[in-house]
């Protein structure tokens, strides 16, 4: 399987490692910092608008950008059908057979997704994070490295859970919210806020999707 990465970034390097670990290859890295299409080693590089020059039936697309709102905007811009997007799962990840992983989602090394959890589309499950049983993680969420969602947690669209944060059982976190690194979430958190600390407390509203 061949892949095109949208976003030539550090995050993209980790995704490429996951792709290679599955025996596949990246053939192109597209980013609007490039003005035209050119070849560098094994890759084609160029602006995102030229994806049509490279995409064929044997190639999948992954958005290799960690910022949730930008990832969503690129999806809206590309207007590709869902089958064009690849789901990348590192071989070291442990994924329950009863869980579901959406298209365009990336599951990094040593991630655990336990029984009956549902992970949406274009989600990032970053290195060594844990999604326990019966969790729901909606589209465009980013669960940062070593963060832990305990059983029955519900994370709504576009939210980011910071590195090493933990979320107590059955807690619900709203849309486009940011949970700070190392925070402990013990009660529900609403939409469009930033919450940090132990226990996590709201410190500001997020007036735009960019925070």
PDB file of C-alpha atoms in Angstrom:
ATOM      1  CA  UNK A   1       0.000   0.000   0.000  1.00  0.00           C
ATOM      2  CA  UNK A   2       1.245   3.502  -0.864  1.00  0.00           C
ATOM      3  CA  UNK A   3       0.435   6.602   1.176  1.00  0.00           C
ATOM      4  CA  UNK A   4       0.366  10.336   0.607  1.00  0.00           C
ATOM      5  CA  UNK A   5       0.904  12.441   3.719  1.00  0.00           C
ATOM      6  CA  UNK A   6      -0.720  15.872   3.884  1.00  0.00           C
ATOM      7  CA  UNK A   7       1.619  17.934   6.051  1.00  0.00           C
ATOM      8  CA  UNK A   8       5.395  17.543   5.948  1.00  0.00           C
ATOM      9  CA  UNK A   9       5.961  17.783   9.696  1.00  0.00           C
ATOM     10  CA  UNK A  10       7.551  16.107  12.690  1.00  0.00           C
ATOM     11  CA  UNK A  11       4.201  14.455  13.360  1.00  0.00           C
ATOM     12  CA  UNK A  12       4.371  13.144   9.811  1.00  0.00           C
ATOM     13  CA  UNK A  13       7.709  11.473  10.534  1.00  0.00           C
ATOM     14  CA  UNK A  14       6.100   9.368  13.268  1.00  0.00           C
ATOM     15  CA  UNK A  15       3.198   8.462  10.994  1.00  0.00           C
ATOM     16  CA  UNK A  16       5.662   7.431   8.301  1.00  0.00           C
ATOM     17  CA  UNK A  17       7.435   5.156  10.792  1.00  0.00           C
ATOM     18  CA  UNK A  18       4.064   3.529  11.564  1.00  0.00           C
ATOM     19  CA  UNK A  19       3.395   3.057   7.859  1.00  0.00           C
ATOM     20  CA  UNK A  20       6.811   1.501   7.272  1.00  0.00           C
ATOM     21  CA  UNK A  21       6.382  -0.788  10.280  1.00  0.00           C
ATOM     22  CA  UNK A  22       3.388  -2.280   8.445  1.00  0.00           C
ATOM     23  CA  UNK A  23       5.436  -2.895   5.311  1.00  0.00           C
ATOM     24  CA  UNK A  24       3.978   0.023   3.332  1.00  0.00           C
ATOM     25  CA  UNK A  25       5.563   3.196   1.978  1.00  0.00           C
ATOM     26  CA  UNK A  26       5.048   6.939   1.724  1.00  0.00           C
ATOM     27  CA  UNK A  27       5.339   8.174  -1.852  1.00  0.00           C
ATOM     28  CA  UNK A  28       4.531  11.858  -1.339  1.00  0.00           C
ATOM     29  CA  UNK A  29       4.501  14.575   1.314  1.00  0.00           C
ATOM     30  CA  UNK A  30       2.327  17.522   0.367  1.00  0.00           C
ATOM     31  CA  UNK A  31       2.419  20.837   2.186  1.00  0.00           C
ATOM     32  CA  UNK A  32       1.524  24.377   1.155  1.00  0.00           C
ATOM     33  CA  UNK A  33       4.998  25.572   2.164  1.00  0.00           C
ATOM     34  CA  UNK A  34       6.104  24.121  -1.183  1.00  0.00           C
ATOM     35  CA  UNK A  35       5.291  26.229  -4.289  1.00  0.00           C
ATOM     36  CA  UNK A  36       5.505  23.452  -6.868  1.00  0.00           C
ATOM     37  CA  UNK A  37       5.856  19.697  -7.298  1.00  0.00           C
ATOM     38  CA  UNK A  38       9.384  18.246  -7.076  1.00  0.00           C
ATOM     39  CA  UNK A  39      11.159  15.010  -6.160  1.00  0.00           C
ATOM     40  CA  UNK A  40      13.390  14.509  -3.114  1.00  0.00           C
ATOM     41  CA  UNK A  41      14.799  11.006  -2.724  1.00  0.00           C
ATOM     42  CA  UNK A  42      11.868   8.556  -2.693  1.00  0.00           C
ATOM     43  CA  UNK A  43       9.224  11.284  -2.213  1.00  0.00           C
ATOM     44  CA  UNK A  44       7.321  13.722  -4.323  1.00  0.00           C
ATOM     45  CA  UNK A  45       6.772  17.003  -2.504  1.00  0.00           C
ATOM     46  CA  UNK A  46       4.587  19.936  -3.411  1.00  0.00           C
ATOM     47  CA  UNK A  47       1.462  21.958  -2.537  1.00  0.00           C
ATOM     48  CA  UNK A  48      -1.674  20.210  -1.331  1.00  0.00           C
ATOM     49  CA  UNK A  49      -3.653  21.322  -4.389  1.00  0.00           C
ATOM     50  CA  UNK A  50      -1.621  18.963  -6.584  1.00  0.00           C
ATOM     51  CA  UNK A  51      -2.792  15.807  -4.804  1.00  0.00           C
ATOM     52  CA  UNK A  52      -4.830  14.868  -7.873  1.00  0.00           C
ATOM     53  CA  UNK A  53      -1.574  14.439  -9.822  1.00  0.00           C
ATOM     54  CA  UNK A  54      -0.474  11.658  -7.457  1.00  0.00           C
ATOM     55  CA  UNK A  55      -3.564   9.935  -6.107  1.00  0.00           C
ATOM     56  CA  UNK A  56      -4.604   6.605  -7.629  1.00  0.00           C
ATOM     57  CA  UNK A  57      -6.625   3.547  -6.604  1.00  0.00           C
ATOM     58  CA  UNK A  58      -3.654   1.960  -4.800  1.00  0.00           C
ATOM     59  CA  UNK A  59      -2.836   5.031  -2.713  1.00  0.00           C
ATOM     60  CA  UNK A  60      -4.290   6.160   0.605  1.00  0.00           C
ATOM     61  CA  UNK A  61      -4.174   9.620   2.190  1.00  0.00           C
ATOM     62  CA  UNK A  62      -3.378  10.522   5.796  1.00  0.00           C
ATOM     63  CA  UNK A  63      -3.493  14.049   7.240  1.00  0.00           C
ATOM     64  CA  UNK A  64      -0.198  14.266   9.125  1.00  0.00           C
ATOM     65  CA  UNK A  65      -0.954  17.450  11.087  1.00  0.00           C
ATOM     66  CA  UNK A  66      -1.393  17.380  14.863  1.00  0.00           C
ATOM     67  CA  UNK A  67      -3.558  20.501  15.121  1.00  0.00           C
ATOM     68  CA  UNK A  68      -7.178  19.321  15.196  1.00  0.00           C
ATOM     69  CA  UNK A  69      -8.840  22.360  13.611  1.00  0.00           C
ATOM     70  CA  UNK A  70      -6.326  22.532  10.762  1.00  0.00           C
ATOM     71  CA  UNK A  71      -6.794  18.817  10.143  1.00  0.00           C
ATOM     72  CA  UNK A  72     -10.552  19.362   9.891  1.00  0.00           C
ATOM     73  CA  UNK A  73     -10.134  22.308   7.501  1.00  0.00           C
ATOM     74  CA  UNK A  74      -7.923  20.278   5.183  1.00  0.00           C
ATOM     75  CA  UNK A  75     -10.459  17.448   5.103  1.00  0.00           C
ATOM     76  CA  UNK A  76     -13.164  19.948   4.142  1.00  0.00           C
ATOM     77  CA  UNK A  77     -10.901  21.433   1.488  1.00  0.00           C
ATOM     78  CA  UNK A  78      -9.931  18.119  -0.124  1.00  0.00           C
ATOM     79  CA  UNK A  79     -13.499  16.771  -0.436  1.00  0.00           C
ATOM     80  CA  UNK A  80     -12.235  13.204  -0.810  1.00  0.00           C
ATOM     81  CA  UNK A  81     -14.462  10.198  -0.228  1.00  0.00           C
ATOM     82  CA  UNK A  82     -13.863   8.312   3.010  1.00  0.00           C
ATOM     83  CA  UNK A  83     -12.377   5.270   1.270  1.00  0.00           C
ATOM     84  CA  UNK A  84      -9.475   7.437   0.048  1.00  0.00           C
ATOM     85  CA  UNK A  85      -8.211   7.825   3.621  1.00  0.00           C
ATOM     86  CA  UNK A  86      -5.986   5.259   5.258  1.00  0.00           C
ATOM     87  CA  UNK A  87      -6.157   4.101   8.867  1.00  0.00           C
ATOM     88  CA  UNK A  88      -2.637   3.591  10.214  1.00  0.00           C
ATOM     89  CA  UNK A  89      -2.109   1.362  13.251  1.00  0.00           C
ATOM     90  CA  UNK A  90       1.405   0.624  14.517  1.00  0.00           C
ATOM     91  CA  UNK A  91       1.996  -3.134  15.008  1.00  0.00           C
ATOM     92  CA  UNK A  92       2.823  -2.608  18.698  1.00  0.00           C
ATOM     93  CA  UNK A  93      -0.617  -1.139  19.439  1.00  0.00           C
ATOM     94  CA  UNK A  94      -3.132  -3.354  21.263  1.00  0.00           C
ATOM     95  CA  UNK A  95      -6.607  -2.941  19.771  1.00  0.00           C
ATOM     96  CA  UNK A  96      -9.533  -4.944  21.152  1.00  0.00           C
ATOM     97  CA  UNK A  97     -11.429  -6.941  18.560  1.00  0.00           C
ATOM     98  CA  UNK A  98     -14.660  -5.401  19.886  1.00  0.00           C
ATOM     99  CA  UNK A  99     -13.462  -1.806  19.449  1.00  0.00           C
ATOM    100  CA  UNK A 100     -13.934   0.291  16.297  1.00  0.00           C
ATOM    101  CA  UNK A 101     -11.383   2.623  14.696  1.00  0.00           C
ATOM    102  CA  UNK A 102     -12.515   5.179  12.087  1.00  0.00           C
ATOM    103  CA  UNK A 103     -10.952   6.116   8.752  1.00  0.00           C
ATOM    104  CA  UNK A 104      -8.036   8.547   8.573  1.00  0.00           C
ATOM    105  CA  UNK A 105      -7.143   7.769  12.200  1.00  0.00           C
ATOM    106  CA  UNK A 106      -3.557   7.164  13.287  1.00  0.00           C
ATOM    107  CA  UNK A 107      -2.694   4.832  16.184  1.00  0.00           C
ATOM    108  CA  UNK A 108       0.888   5.330  17.334  1.00  0.00           C
ATOM    109  CA  UNK A 109       3.273   2.822  19.005  1.00  0.00           C
ATOM    110  CA  UNK A 110       2.213   1.124  22.261  1.00  0.00           C
ATOM    111  CA  UNK A 111      -1.326   2.521  22.261  1.00  0.00           C
ATOM    112  CA  UNK A 112      -4.028   0.435  23.973  1.00  0.00           C
ATOM    113  CA  UNK A 113      -7.700   0.541  22.954  1.00  0.00           C
ATOM    114  CA  UNK A 114      -9.781  -1.772  25.100  1.00  0.00           C
ATOM    115  CA  UNK A 115     -13.125  -3.525  24.713  1.00  0.00           C
ATOM    116  CA  UNK A 116     -16.144  -1.858  23.074  1.00  0.00           C
ATOM    117  CA  UNK A 117     -14.514   1.528  22.608  1.00  0.00           C
ATOM    118  CA  UNK A 118     -15.362   3.583  19.514  1.00  0.00           C
ATOM    119  CA  UNK A 119     -12.752   5.877  17.979  1.00  0.00           C
ATOM    120  CA  UNK A 120     -13.900   8.264  15.254  1.00  0.00           C
ATOM    121  CA  UNK A 121     -12.413   9.550  12.001  1.00  0.00           C
ATOM    122  CA  UNK A 122      -9.161  11.525  11.651  1.00  0.00           C
ATOM    123  CA  UNK A 123      -8.282  10.950  15.304  1.00  0.00           C
ATOM    124  CA  UNK A 124      -4.731  10.860  16.664  1.00  0.00           C
ATOM    125  CA  UNK A 125      -4.073   8.265  19.357  1.00  0.00           C
ATOM    126  CA  UNK A 126      -0.546   9.290  20.212  1.00  0.00           C
ATOM    127  CA  UNK A 127       2.301   7.222  21.615  1.00  0.00           C
ATOM    128  CA  UNK A 128       1.441   5.009  24.616  1.00  0.00           C
ATOM    129  CA  UNK A 129      -1.957   6.541  25.308  1.00  0.00           C
ATOM    130  CA  UNK A 130      -4.679   4.290  26.779  1.00  0.00           C
ATOM    131  CA  UNK A 131      -8.341   4.262  25.795  1.00  0.00           C
ATOM    132  CA  UNK A 132     -10.060   1.964  28.263  1.00  0.00           C
ATOM    133  CA  UNK A 133     -13.252  -0.054  27.764  1.00  0.00           C
ATOM    134  CA  UNK A 134     -16.501   1.543  26.560  1.00  0.00           C
ATOM    135  CA  UNK A 135     -14.983   4.913  25.673  1.00  0.00           C
ATOM    136  CA  UNK A 136     -16.149   7.114  22.793  1.00  0.00           C
ATOM    137  CA  UNK A 137     -13.623   9.343  21.039  1.00  0.00           C
ATOM    138  CA  UNK A 138     -15.243  11.481  18.356  1.00  0.00           C
ATOM    139  CA  UNK A 139     -13.811  12.852  15.096  1.00  0.00           C
ATOM    140  CA  UNK A 140     -10.700  15.068  15.025  1.00  0.00           C
ATOM    141  CA  UNK A 141      -9.734  14.355  18.646  1.00  0.00           C
ATOM    142  CA  UNK A 142      -6.061  14.149  19.657  1.00  0.00           C
ATOM    143  CA  UNK A 143      -5.166  11.983  22.654  1.00  0.00           C
ATOM    144  CA  UNK A 144      -1.589  12.994  23.457  1.00  0.00           C
ATOM    145  CA  UNK A 145       1.274  10.693  24.524  1.00  0.00           C
ATOM    146  CA  UNK A 146       0.682   8.635  27.682  1.00  0.00           C
ATOM    147  CA  UNK A 147      -2.741  10.160  28.370  1.00  0.00           C
ATOM    148  CA  UNK A 148      -5.289   7.794  29.930  1.00  0.00           C
ATOM    149  CA  UNK A 149      -9.031   7.628  29.349  1.00  0.00           C
ATOM    150  CA  UNK A 150     -10.474   5.290  31.967  1.00  0.00           C
ATOM    151  CA  UNK A 151     -13.679   3.326  31.383  1.00  0.00           C
ATOM    152  CA  UNK A 152     -16.705   4.898  29.740  1.00  0.00           C
ATOM    153  CA  UNK A 153     -15.156   8.297  28.982  1.00  0.00           C
ATOM    154  CA  UNK A 154     -16.780  10.366  26.212  1.00  0.00           C
ATOM    155  CA  UNK A 155     -14.555  12.846  24.341  1.00  0.00           C
ATOM    156  CA  UNK A 156     -16.406  15.049  21.874  1.00  0.00           C
ATOM    157  CA  UNK A 157     -15.228  16.329  18.493  1.00  0.00           C
ATOM    158  CA  UNK A 158     -12.009  18.276  18.116  1.00  0.00           C
ATOM    159  CA  UNK A 159     -10.830  18.077  21.723  1.00  0.00           C
ATOM    160  CA  UNK A 160      -7.223  17.503  22.746  1.00  0.00           C
ATOM    161  CA  UNK A 161      -6.229  15.588  25.862  1.00  0.00           C
ATOM    162  CA  UNK A 162      -2.730  16.682  26.900  1.00  0.00           C
ATOM    163  CA  UNK A 163       0.241  14.408  27.496  1.00  0.00           C
ATOM    164  CA  UNK A 164      -0.037  12.267  30.654  1.00  0.00           C
ATOM    165  CA  UNK A 165      -3.466  13.653  31.487  1.00  0.00           C
ATOM    166  CA  UNK A 166      -5.988  11.252  33.012  1.00  0.00           C
ATOM    167  CA  UNK A 167      -9.773  11.248  32.779  1.00  0.00           C
ATOM    168  CA  UNK A 168     -11.912   9.517  35.417  1.00  0.00           C
ATOM    169  CA  UNK A 169     -14.549   6.894  34.514  1.00  0.00           C
ATOM    170  CA  UNK A 170     -17.730   8.068  32.729  1.00  0.00           C
ATOM    171  CA  UNK A 171     -16.565  11.703  32.515  1.00  0.00           C
ATOM    172  CA  UNK A 172     -17.694  13.630  29.413  1.00  0.00           C
ATOM    173  CA  UNK A 173     -15.474  16.264  27.794  1.00  0.00           C
ATOM    174  CA  UNK A 174     -17.064  18.739  25.385  1.00  0.00           C
ATOM    175  CA  UNK A 175     -16.239  19.803  21.839  1.00  0.00           C
ATOM    176  CA  UNK A 176     -13.048  21.643  20.851  1.00  0.00           C
ATOM    177  CA  UNK A 177     -11.764  21.728  24.412  1.00  0.00           C
ATOM    178  CA  UNK A 178      -8.168  21.497  25.610  1.00  0.00           C
ATOM    179  CA  UNK A 179      -7.141  19.457  28.644  1.00  0.00           C
ATOM    180  CA  UNK A 180      -3.679  20.482  29.835  1.00  0.00           C
ATOM    181  CA  UNK A 181      -0.741  18.110  30.139  1.00  0.00           C
ATOM    182  CA  UNK A 182      -0.671  16.166  33.385  1.00  0.00           C
ATOM    183  CA  UNK A 183      -4.183  17.202  34.393  1.00  0.00           C
ATOM    184  CA  UNK A 184      -6.612  14.937  36.247  1.00  0.00           C
ATOM    185  CA  UNK A 185     -10.181  15.304  35.000  1.00  0.00           C
ATOM    186  CA  UNK A 186     -12.659  14.150  37.649  1.00  0.00           C
ATOM    187  CA  UNK A 187     -15.855  15.840  36.435  1.00  0.00           C
ATOM    188  CA  UNK A 188     -17.501  16.800  33.143  1.00  0.00           C
ATOM    189  CA  UNK A 189     -15.859  19.607  31.142  1.00  0.00           C
ATOM    190  CA  UNK A 190     -17.934  21.756  28.719  1.00  0.00           C
ATOM    191  CA  UNK A 191     -17.315  22.774  25.100  1.00  0.00           C
ATOM    192  CA  UNK A 192     -14.706  25.321  23.997  1.00  0.00           C
ATOM    193  CA  UNK A 193     -12.661  25.702  27.172  1.00  0.00           C
ATOM    194  CA  UNK A 194      -9.150  25.037  28.427  1.00  0.00           C
ATOM    195  CA  UNK A 195      -8.935  23.078  31.679  1.00  0.00           C
ATOM    196  CA  UNK A 196      -5.736  22.331  33.585  1.00  0.00           C
ATOM    197  CA  UNK A 197      -4.550  21.067  36.949  1.00  0.00           C
ATOM    198  CA  UNK A 198      -5.168  18.373  39.542  1.00  0.00           C
ATOM    199  CA  UNK A 199      -8.102  18.288  39.642  1.00  0.00           C
ATOM    200  CA  UNK A 200      -8.635  19.998  36.277  1.00  0.00           C
ATOM    201  CA  UNK A 201     -10.283  23.430  36.431  1.00  0.00           C
ATOM    202  CA  UNK A 202     -11.386  25.718  33.616  1.00  0.00           C
ATOM    203  CA  UNK A 203      -8.958  28.600  33.129  1.00  0.00           C
ATOM    204  CA  UNK A 204     -10.304  30.171  29.920  1.00  0.00           C
ATOM    205  CA  UNK A 205     -12.807  29.951  27.112  1.00  0.00           C
ATOM    206  CA  UNK A 206     -11.587  29.070  23.655  1.00  0.00           C
ATOM    207  CA  UNK A 207     -13.326  31.564  21.384  1.00  0.00           C
ATOM    208  CA  UNK A 208     -12.174  29.988  18.118  1.00  0.00           C
ATOM    209  CA  UNK A 209     -11.282  26.504  16.981  1.00  0.00           C
ATOM    210  CA  UNK A 210      -7.646  27.619  16.979  1.00  0.00           C
ATOM    211  CA  UNK A 211      -7.764  28.172  20.750  1.00  0.00           C
TER     212      UNK A 211
END
